[in-house]
Tab-separated table of C-alpha atoms in Angstrom:
chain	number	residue	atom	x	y	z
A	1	UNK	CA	-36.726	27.580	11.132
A	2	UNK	CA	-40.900	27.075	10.215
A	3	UNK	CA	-40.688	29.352	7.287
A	4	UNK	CA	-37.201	26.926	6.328
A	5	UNK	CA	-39.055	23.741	7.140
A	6	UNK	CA	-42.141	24.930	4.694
A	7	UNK	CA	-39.647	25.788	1.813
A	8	UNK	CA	-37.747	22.437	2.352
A	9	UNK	CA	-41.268	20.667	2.534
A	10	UNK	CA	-42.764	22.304	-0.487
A	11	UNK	CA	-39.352	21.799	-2.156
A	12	UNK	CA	-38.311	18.431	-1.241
A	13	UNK	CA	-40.762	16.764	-3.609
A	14	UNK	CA	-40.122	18.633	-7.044
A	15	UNK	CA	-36.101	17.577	-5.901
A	16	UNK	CA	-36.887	14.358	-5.432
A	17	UNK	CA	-38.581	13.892	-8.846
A	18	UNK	CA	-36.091	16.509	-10.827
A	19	UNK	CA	-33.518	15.513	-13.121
A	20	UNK	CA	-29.858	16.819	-12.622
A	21	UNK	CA	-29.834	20.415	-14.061
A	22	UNK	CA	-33.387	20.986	-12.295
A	23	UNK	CA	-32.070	19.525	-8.877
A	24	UNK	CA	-29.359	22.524	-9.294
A	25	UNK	CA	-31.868	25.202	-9.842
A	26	UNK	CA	-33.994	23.799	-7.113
A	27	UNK	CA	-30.441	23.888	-5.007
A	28	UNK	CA	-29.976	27.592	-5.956
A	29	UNK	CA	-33.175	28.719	-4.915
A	30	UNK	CA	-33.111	26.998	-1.771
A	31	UNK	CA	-29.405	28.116	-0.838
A	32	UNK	CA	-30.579	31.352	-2.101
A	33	UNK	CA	-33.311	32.157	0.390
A	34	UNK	CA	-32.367	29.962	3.397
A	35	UNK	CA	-29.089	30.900	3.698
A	36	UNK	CA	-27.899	27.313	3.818
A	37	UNK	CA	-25.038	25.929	2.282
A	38	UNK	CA	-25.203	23.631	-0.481
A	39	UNK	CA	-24.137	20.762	1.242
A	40	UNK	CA	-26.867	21.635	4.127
A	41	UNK	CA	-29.685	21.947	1.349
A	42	UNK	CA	-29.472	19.546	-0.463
A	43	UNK	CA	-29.633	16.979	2.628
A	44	UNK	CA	-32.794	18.774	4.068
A	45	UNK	CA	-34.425	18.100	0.719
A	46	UNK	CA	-33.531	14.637	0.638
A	47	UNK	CA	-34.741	14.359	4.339
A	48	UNK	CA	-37.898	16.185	3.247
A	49	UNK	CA	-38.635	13.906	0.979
A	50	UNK	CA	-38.324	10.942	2.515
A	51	UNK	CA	-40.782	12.260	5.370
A	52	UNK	CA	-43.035	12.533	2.560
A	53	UNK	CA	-42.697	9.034	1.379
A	54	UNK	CA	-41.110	9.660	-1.857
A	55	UNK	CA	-39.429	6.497	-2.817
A	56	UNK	CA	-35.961	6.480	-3.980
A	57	UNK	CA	-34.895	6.320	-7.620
A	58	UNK	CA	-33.330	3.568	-8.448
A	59	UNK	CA	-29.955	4.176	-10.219
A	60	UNK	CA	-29.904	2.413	-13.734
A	61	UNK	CA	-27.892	-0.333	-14.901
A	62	UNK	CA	-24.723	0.254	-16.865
A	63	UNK	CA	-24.384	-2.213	-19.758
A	64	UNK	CA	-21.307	-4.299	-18.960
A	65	UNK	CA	-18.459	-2.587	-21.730
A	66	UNK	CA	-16.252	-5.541	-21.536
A	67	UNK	CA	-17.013	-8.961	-22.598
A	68	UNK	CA	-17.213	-11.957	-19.571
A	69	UNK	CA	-13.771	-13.615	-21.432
A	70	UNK	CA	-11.591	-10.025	-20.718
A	71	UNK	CA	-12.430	-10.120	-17.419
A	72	UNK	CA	-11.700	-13.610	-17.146
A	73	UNK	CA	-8.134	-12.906	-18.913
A	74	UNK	CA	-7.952	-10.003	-16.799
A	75	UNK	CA	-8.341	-11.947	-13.114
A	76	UNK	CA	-5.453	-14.504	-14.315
A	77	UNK	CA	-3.149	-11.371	-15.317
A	78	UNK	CA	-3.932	-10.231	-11.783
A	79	UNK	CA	-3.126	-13.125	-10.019
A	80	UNK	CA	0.131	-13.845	-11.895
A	81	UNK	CA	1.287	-10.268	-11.386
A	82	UNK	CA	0.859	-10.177	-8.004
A	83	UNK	CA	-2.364	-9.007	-7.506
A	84	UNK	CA	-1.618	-4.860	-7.486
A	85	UNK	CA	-4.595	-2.119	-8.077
A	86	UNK	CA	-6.568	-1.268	-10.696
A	87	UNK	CA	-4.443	1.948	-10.610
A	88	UNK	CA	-0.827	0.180	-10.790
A	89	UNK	CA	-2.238	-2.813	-13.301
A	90	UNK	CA	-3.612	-0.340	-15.560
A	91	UNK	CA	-0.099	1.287	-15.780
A	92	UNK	CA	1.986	-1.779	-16.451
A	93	UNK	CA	-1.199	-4.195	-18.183
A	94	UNK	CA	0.804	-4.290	-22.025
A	95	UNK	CA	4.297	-5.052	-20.105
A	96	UNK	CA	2.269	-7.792	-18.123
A	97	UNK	CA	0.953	-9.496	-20.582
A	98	UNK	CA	4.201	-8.886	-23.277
A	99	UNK	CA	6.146	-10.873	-20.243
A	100	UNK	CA	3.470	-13.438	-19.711
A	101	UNK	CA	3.017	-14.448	-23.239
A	102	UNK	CA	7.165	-14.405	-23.594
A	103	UNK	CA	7.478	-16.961	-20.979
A	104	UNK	CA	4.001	-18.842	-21.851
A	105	UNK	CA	2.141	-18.824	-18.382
A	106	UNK	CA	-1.423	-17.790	-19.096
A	107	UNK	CA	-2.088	-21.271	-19.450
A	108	UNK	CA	-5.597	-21.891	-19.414
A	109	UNK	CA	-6.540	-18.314	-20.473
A	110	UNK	CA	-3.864	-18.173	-23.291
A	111	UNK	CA	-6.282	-19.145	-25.736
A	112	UNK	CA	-8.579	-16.442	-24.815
A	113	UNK	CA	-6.310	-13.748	-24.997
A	114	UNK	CA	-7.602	-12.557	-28.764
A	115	UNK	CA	-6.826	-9.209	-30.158
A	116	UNK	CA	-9.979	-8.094	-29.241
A	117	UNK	CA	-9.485	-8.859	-25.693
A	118	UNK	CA	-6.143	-7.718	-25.817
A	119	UNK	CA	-7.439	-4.325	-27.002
A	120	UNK	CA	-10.095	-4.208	-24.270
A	121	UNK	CA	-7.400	-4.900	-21.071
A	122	UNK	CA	-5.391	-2.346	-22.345
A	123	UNK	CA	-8.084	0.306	-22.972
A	124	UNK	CA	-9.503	-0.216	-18.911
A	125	UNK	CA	-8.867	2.086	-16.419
A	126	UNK	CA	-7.736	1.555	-12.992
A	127	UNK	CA	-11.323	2.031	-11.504
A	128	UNK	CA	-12.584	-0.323	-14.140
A	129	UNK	CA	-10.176	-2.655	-13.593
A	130	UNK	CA	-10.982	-2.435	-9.528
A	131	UNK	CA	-14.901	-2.540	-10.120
A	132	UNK	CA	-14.597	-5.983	-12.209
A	133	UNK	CA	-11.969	-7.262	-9.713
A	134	UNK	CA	-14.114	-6.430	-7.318
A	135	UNK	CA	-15.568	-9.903	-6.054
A	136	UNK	CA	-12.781	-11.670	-6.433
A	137	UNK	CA	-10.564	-9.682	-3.979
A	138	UNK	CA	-11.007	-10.246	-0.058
A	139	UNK	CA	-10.307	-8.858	3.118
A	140	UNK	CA	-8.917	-12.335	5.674
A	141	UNK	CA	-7.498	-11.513	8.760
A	142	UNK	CA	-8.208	-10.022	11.882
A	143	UNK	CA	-5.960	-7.016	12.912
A	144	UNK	CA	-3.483	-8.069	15.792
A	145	UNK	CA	-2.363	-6.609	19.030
A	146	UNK	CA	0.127	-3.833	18.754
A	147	UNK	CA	3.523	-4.802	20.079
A	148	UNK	CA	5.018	-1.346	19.651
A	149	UNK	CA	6.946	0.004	22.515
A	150	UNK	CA	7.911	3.495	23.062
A	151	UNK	CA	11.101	4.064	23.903
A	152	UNK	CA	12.010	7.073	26.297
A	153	UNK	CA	15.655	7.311	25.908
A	154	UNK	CA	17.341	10.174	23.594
A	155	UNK	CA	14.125	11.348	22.426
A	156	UNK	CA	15.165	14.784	22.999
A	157	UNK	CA	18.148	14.782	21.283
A	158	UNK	CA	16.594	13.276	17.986
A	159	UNK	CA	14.542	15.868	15.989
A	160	UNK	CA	11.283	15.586	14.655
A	161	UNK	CA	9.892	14.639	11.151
A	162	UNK	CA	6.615	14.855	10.735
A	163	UNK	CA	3.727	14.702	7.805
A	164	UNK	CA	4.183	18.388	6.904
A	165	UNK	CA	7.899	18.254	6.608
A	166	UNK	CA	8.773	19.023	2.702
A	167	UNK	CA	9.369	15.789	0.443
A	168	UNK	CA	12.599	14.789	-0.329
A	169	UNK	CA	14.336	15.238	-3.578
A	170	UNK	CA	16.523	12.901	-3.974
A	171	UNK	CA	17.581	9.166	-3.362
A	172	UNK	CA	19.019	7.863	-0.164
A	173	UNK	CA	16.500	9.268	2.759
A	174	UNK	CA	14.417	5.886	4.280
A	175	UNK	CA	11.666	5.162	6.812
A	176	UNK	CA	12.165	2.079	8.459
A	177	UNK	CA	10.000	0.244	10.736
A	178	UNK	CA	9.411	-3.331	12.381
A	179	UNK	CA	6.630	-5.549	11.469
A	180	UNK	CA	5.498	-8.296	14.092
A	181	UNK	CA	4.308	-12.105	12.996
A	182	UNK	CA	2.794	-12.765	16.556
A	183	UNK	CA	-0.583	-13.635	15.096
A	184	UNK	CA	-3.216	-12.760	17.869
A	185	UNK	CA	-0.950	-13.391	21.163
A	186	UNK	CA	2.414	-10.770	22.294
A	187	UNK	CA	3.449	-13.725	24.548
A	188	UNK	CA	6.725	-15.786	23.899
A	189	UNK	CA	8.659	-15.731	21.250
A	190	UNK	CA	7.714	-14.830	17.689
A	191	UNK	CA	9.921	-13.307	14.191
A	192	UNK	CA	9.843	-9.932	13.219
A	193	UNK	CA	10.440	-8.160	9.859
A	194	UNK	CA	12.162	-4.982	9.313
A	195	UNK	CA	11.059	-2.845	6.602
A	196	UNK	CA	13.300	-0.257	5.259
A	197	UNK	CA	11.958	2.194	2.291
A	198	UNK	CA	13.239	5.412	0.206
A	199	UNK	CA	11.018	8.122	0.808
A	200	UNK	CA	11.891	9.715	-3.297
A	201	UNK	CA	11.976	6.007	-5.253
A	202	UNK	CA	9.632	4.022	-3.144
A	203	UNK	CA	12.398	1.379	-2.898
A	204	UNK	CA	11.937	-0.963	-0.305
A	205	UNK	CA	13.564	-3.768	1.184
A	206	UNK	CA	12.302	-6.129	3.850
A	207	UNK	CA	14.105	-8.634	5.774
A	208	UNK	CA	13.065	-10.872	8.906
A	209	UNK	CA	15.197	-10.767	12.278
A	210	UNK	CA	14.684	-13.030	14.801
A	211	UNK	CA	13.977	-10.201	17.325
A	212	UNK	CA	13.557	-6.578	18.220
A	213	UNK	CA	17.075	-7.052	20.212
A	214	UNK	CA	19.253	-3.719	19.478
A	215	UNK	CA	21.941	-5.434	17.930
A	216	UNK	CA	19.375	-7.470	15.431
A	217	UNK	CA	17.857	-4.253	14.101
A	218	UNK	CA	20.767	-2.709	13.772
A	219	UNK	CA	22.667	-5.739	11.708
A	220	UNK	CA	19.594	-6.009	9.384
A	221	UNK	CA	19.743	-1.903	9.104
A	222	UNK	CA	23.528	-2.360	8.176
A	223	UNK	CA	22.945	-5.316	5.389
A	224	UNK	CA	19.989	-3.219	4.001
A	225	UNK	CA	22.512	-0.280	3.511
A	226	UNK	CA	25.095	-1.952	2.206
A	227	UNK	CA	22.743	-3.389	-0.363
A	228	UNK	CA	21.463	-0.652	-1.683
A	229	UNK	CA	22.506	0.382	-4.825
A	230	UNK	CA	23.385	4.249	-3.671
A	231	UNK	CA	23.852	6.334	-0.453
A	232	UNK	CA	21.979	7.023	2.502
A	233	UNK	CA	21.551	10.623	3.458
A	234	UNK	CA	19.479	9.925	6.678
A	235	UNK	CA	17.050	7.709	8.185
A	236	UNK	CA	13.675	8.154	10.067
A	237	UNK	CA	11.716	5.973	12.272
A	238	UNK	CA	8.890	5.753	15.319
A	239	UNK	CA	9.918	5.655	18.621
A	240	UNK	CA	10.278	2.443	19.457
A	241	UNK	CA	12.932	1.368	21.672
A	242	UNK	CA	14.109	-0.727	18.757
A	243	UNK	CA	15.367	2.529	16.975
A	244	UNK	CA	15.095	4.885	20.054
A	245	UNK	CA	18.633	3.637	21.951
A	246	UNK	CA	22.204	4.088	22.220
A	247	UNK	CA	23.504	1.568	19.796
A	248	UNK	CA	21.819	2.739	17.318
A	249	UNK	CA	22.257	6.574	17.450
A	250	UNK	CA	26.178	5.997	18.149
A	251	UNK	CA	26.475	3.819	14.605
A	252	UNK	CA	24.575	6.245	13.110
A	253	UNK	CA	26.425	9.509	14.611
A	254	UNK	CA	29.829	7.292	13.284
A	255	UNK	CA	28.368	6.662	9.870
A	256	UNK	CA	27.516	10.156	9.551
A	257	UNK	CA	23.935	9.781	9.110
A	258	UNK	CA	21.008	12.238	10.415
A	259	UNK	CA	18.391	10.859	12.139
A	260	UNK	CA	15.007	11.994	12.420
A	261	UNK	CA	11.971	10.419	14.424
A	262	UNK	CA	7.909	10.521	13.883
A	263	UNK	CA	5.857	12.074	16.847
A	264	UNK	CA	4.211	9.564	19.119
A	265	UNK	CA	0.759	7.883	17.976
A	266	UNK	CA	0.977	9.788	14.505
A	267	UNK	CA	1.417	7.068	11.993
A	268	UNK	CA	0.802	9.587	9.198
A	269	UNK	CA	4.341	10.943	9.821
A	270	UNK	CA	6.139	7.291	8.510
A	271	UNK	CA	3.092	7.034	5.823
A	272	UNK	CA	5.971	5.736	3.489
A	273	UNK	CA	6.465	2.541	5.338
A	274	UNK	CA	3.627	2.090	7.058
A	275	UNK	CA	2.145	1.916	3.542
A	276	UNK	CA	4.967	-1.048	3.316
A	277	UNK	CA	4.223	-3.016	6.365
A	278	UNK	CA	0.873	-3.215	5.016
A	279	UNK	CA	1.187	-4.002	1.524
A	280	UNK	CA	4.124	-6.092	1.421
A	281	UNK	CA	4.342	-7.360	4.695
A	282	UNK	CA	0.954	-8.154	6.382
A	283	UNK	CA	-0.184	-8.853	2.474
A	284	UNK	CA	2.302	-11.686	1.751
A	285	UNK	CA	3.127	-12.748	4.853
A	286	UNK	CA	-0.827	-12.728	6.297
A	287	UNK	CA	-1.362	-12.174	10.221
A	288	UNK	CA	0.028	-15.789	11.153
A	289	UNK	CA	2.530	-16.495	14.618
A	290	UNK	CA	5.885	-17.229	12.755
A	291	UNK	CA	8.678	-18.154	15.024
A	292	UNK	CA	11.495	-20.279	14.708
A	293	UNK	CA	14.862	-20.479	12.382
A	294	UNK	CA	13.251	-22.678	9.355
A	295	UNK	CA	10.394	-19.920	9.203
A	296	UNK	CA	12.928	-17.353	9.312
A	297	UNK	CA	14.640	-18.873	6.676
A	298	UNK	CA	11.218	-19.163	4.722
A	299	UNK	CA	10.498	-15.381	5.230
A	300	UNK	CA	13.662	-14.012	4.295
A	301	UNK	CA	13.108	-16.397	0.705
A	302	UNK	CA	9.539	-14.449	0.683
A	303	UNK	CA	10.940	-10.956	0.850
A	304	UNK	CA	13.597	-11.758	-1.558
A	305	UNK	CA	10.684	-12.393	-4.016
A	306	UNK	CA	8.231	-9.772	-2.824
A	307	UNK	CA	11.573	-6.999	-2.956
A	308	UNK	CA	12.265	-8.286	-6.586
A	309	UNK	CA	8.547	-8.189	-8.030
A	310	UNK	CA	7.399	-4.747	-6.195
A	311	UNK	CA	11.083	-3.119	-7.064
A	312	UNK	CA	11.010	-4.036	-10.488
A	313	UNK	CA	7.717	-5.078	-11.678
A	314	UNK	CA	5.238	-3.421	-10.106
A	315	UNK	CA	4.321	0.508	-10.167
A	316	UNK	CA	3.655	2.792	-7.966
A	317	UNK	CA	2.408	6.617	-7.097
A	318	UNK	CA	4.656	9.637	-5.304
A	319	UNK	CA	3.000	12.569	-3.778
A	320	UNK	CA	3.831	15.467	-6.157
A	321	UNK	CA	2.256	18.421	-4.349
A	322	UNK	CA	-0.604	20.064	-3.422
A	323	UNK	CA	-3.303	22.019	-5.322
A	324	UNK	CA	-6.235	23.802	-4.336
A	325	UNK	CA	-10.410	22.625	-5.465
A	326	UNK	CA	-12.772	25.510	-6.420
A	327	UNK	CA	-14.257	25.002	-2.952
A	328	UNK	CA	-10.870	26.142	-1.683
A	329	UNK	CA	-9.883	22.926	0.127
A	330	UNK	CA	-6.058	21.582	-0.755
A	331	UNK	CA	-5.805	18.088	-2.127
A	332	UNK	CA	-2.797	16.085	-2.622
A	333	UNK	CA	-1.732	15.386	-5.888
A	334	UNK	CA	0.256	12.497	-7.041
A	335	UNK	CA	2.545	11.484	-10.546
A	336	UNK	CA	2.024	8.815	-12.632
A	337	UNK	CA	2.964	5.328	-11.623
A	338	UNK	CA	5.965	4.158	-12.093
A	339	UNK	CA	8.241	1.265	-10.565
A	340	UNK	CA	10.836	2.134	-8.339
A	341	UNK	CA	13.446	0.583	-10.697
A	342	UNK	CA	12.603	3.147	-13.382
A	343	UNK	CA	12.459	5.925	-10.763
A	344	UNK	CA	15.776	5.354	-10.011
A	345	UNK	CA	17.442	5.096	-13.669
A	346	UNK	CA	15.709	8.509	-14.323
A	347	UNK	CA	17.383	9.857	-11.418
A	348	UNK	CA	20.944	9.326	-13.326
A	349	UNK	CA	22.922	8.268	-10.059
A	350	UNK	CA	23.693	5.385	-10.850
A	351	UNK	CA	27.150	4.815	-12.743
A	352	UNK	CA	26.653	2.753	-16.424
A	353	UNK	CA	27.913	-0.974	-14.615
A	354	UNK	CA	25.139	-0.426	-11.715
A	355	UNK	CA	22.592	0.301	-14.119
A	356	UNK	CA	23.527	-2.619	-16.405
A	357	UNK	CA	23.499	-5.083	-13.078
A	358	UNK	CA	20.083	-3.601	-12.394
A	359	UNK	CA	18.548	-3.832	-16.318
A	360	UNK	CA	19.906	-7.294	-16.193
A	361	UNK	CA	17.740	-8.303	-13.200
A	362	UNK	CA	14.817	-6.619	-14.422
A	363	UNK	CA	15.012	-8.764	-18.058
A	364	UNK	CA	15.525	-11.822	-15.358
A	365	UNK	CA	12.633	-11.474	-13.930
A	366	UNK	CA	9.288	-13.866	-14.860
A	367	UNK	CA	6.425	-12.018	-12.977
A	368	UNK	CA	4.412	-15.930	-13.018
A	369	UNK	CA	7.371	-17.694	-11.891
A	370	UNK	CA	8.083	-15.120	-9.090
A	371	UNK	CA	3.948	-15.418	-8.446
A	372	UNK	CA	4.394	-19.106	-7.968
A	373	UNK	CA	7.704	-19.538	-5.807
A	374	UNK	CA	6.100	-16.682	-3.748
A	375	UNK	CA	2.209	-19.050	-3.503
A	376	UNK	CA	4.644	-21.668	-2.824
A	377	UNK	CA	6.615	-20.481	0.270
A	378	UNK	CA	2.974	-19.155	1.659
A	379	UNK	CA	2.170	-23.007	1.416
A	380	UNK	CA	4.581	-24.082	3.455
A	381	UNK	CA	4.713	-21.521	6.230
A	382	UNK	CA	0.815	-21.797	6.409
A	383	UNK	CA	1.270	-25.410	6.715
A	384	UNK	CA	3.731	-24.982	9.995
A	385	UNK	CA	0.965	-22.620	11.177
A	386	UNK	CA	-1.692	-25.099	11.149
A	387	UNK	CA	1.084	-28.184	11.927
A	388	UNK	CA	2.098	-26.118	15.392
A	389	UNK	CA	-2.034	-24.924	16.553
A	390	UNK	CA	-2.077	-28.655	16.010
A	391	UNK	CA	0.501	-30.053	17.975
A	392	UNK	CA	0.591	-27.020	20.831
A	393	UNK	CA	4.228	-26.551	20.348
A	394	UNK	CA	4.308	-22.797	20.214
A	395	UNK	CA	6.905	-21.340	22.193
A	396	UNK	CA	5.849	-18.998	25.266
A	397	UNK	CA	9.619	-18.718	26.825
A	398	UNK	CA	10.823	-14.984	27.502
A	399	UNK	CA	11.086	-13.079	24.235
A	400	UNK	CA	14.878	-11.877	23.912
């Protein structure tokens, strides 16, 4: 370890100093007579270093590539859209802005929008797009309690999915869970949402239910089903007691569907909609207490919006695979993005009247009309928020 130290000393300078291809050959040397790997070299030189008192380079300044009025353009498209990822705004950015011109709702930025600009939003990349949205995204609210409970009854007798099970292939398999709009207190009486999503399309649907009460769940499972626009070959869940009971494994065992449940405390195994509950749910609907039938009623407007502009509008990434890096670790590797509604026309279940029905929604659709109904709903339910911390009318009788 003194002869390593020396080398490490002697070497830590020159790596400090060394441009990239000389930092390598410094690397090589080091690896070469320590026996280190290069991960474990390359931080004793930079430790070396700094007990030396080398200061640290200071990275240089990329020239800003796009001009101050594209990224202005670009934050309105953003915010009209719905506010999606670099990734998933880079995908659908000429669509976006076709739509938003058709229907006139740039508004302030519509004189902006130049060829030249044009050109520039559609040449960025996702990570571009991310980096220059950068400050004007935020992080809000505080994560709440978890109201999840595990229910013990018929757990045997349901099988296990979990994370390494093989992707489906087809349309029709879901992951459904329960979201909770308690805010930062379990007690009393408070709305939930139910989130229901295809593991192969990424289709989702969310509706709220007034409670976790078996019969609830399982009415709001039913209308989802019925809804959707082919068959359901099986559903998967947690094991909650909302999912994890009689009622619902005798309507399913009826309906002739399998049913498959996640292993305890390994969120990773529903990744599909947990991804939801997060994205669609906490997202639009914040962390706020909702309780009560008008803010039911307000919710279930919400997800009708949110369902139409992340179904149709809005792309998205499916795990493809897996390959392998040079270093021999596996990596998951994911398609292109694409929305959900175009996953499931290139699927080819759907007869030529369903598809029609759907195309015909889809050409319905004004992504800045859908961005202000939803703004406007998240106004009023915010509102009843602050009206009821107000007031102190928030009910704390015996949750059904």
């Amino acid at each position: 370890m003194e002869a390593r130290r020396e080398i490490t000393k002697k070497q830590g300078l020159e790596y400090a100093r060394a441009g990239k291809k000389r930092k390598g050959e410094v690397l090589d040397l080091v690896v070469a007579v320590t026996g280190w790997s290069r991960a474990n070299a390359r931080r004793q030189l930079t430790a070396a270093a700094k007990r030396r008192g080398v200061p640290r380079k200071v990275p240089r300044r990329r020239e800003r590539k796009y001009s101050a009025t594209s990224i202005t353009v670009l934050a309105r498209v953003w915010s009209l859209v719905g506010e999606p990822c670099g990734k998933y705004l880079a995908v659908v950015m000429e669509d976006s802005l076709e739509a938003l011109g058709r229907f006139d709702e740039l508004g302030p930025v519509a004189a902006l929008l130049t060829a030249e600009v044009r050109r520039e939003l559609l040449s960025m990349s996702g990570a571009t797009i991310d980096r220059y949205l950068r400050t004007v995204k935020a992080a809000r609210y505080p994560k709440p309690p978890s109201p999840t409970k595990a229910g013990t009854m018929l757990r045997q007798d349901i099988p296990v999915r979990w994370t390494g099970t093989p992707m489906e292939q087809r349309p029709g398999f879901l992951e459904i869970d329960t979201v909770a709009h308690c805010g930062d207190n379990l007690v009393g009486d408070y709305l939930w949402t139910l989130t229901a999503t295809d593991v192969f399309l990424g289709w989702t649907r969310t509706v709220c239910i007034r409670s976790r009460g078996h019969r609830l769940v399982l009415d709001a499972i039913k209308a989802i089903i019925e809804e959707l626009p082919y068959p359901v070959t099986g559903i998967d869940f947690d094991n909650g007691g909302e999912f994890v009971n009689h009622q619902f494994v005798a309507w399913a065992a009826e309906e002739n569907i399998p049913l498959t449940r996640a292993r305890p405390y390994q969120h990773n195994d529903n990744a599909h909609v947990e991804q939801r509950n997060n994205d669609w749910v906490r997202r639009h609907a914040f962390r706020y207490r909702y309780e009560g039938p008008e803010e039911m009623v307000l919710l279930n407007e919400l997800w009708t919006l949110v369902n139409q502009r992340k179904n149709y509008l809005l792309p998205m990434k499916k795990a493809a695979g897996w390959n392998k890096r040079p270093s021999g670790r596996t990596r998951r590797v994911y398609d292109q993005p694409r929305t959900a509604y175009l996953r499931l026309l290139d699927t080819g279940i759907l007869d030529p009247a369903a598809a029609k029905e759907l195309k015909d929604i889809h050409d319905s659709l004004n992504p800045a009309e859908i961005t202000r109904e939803i703004n406007q709903i998240q106004t009023k339910l915010i509102t009843r928020v602050k009206l009821r911390a107000a007031t102190g009318t928030t009910r704390i009788s015996r949750a059904i």
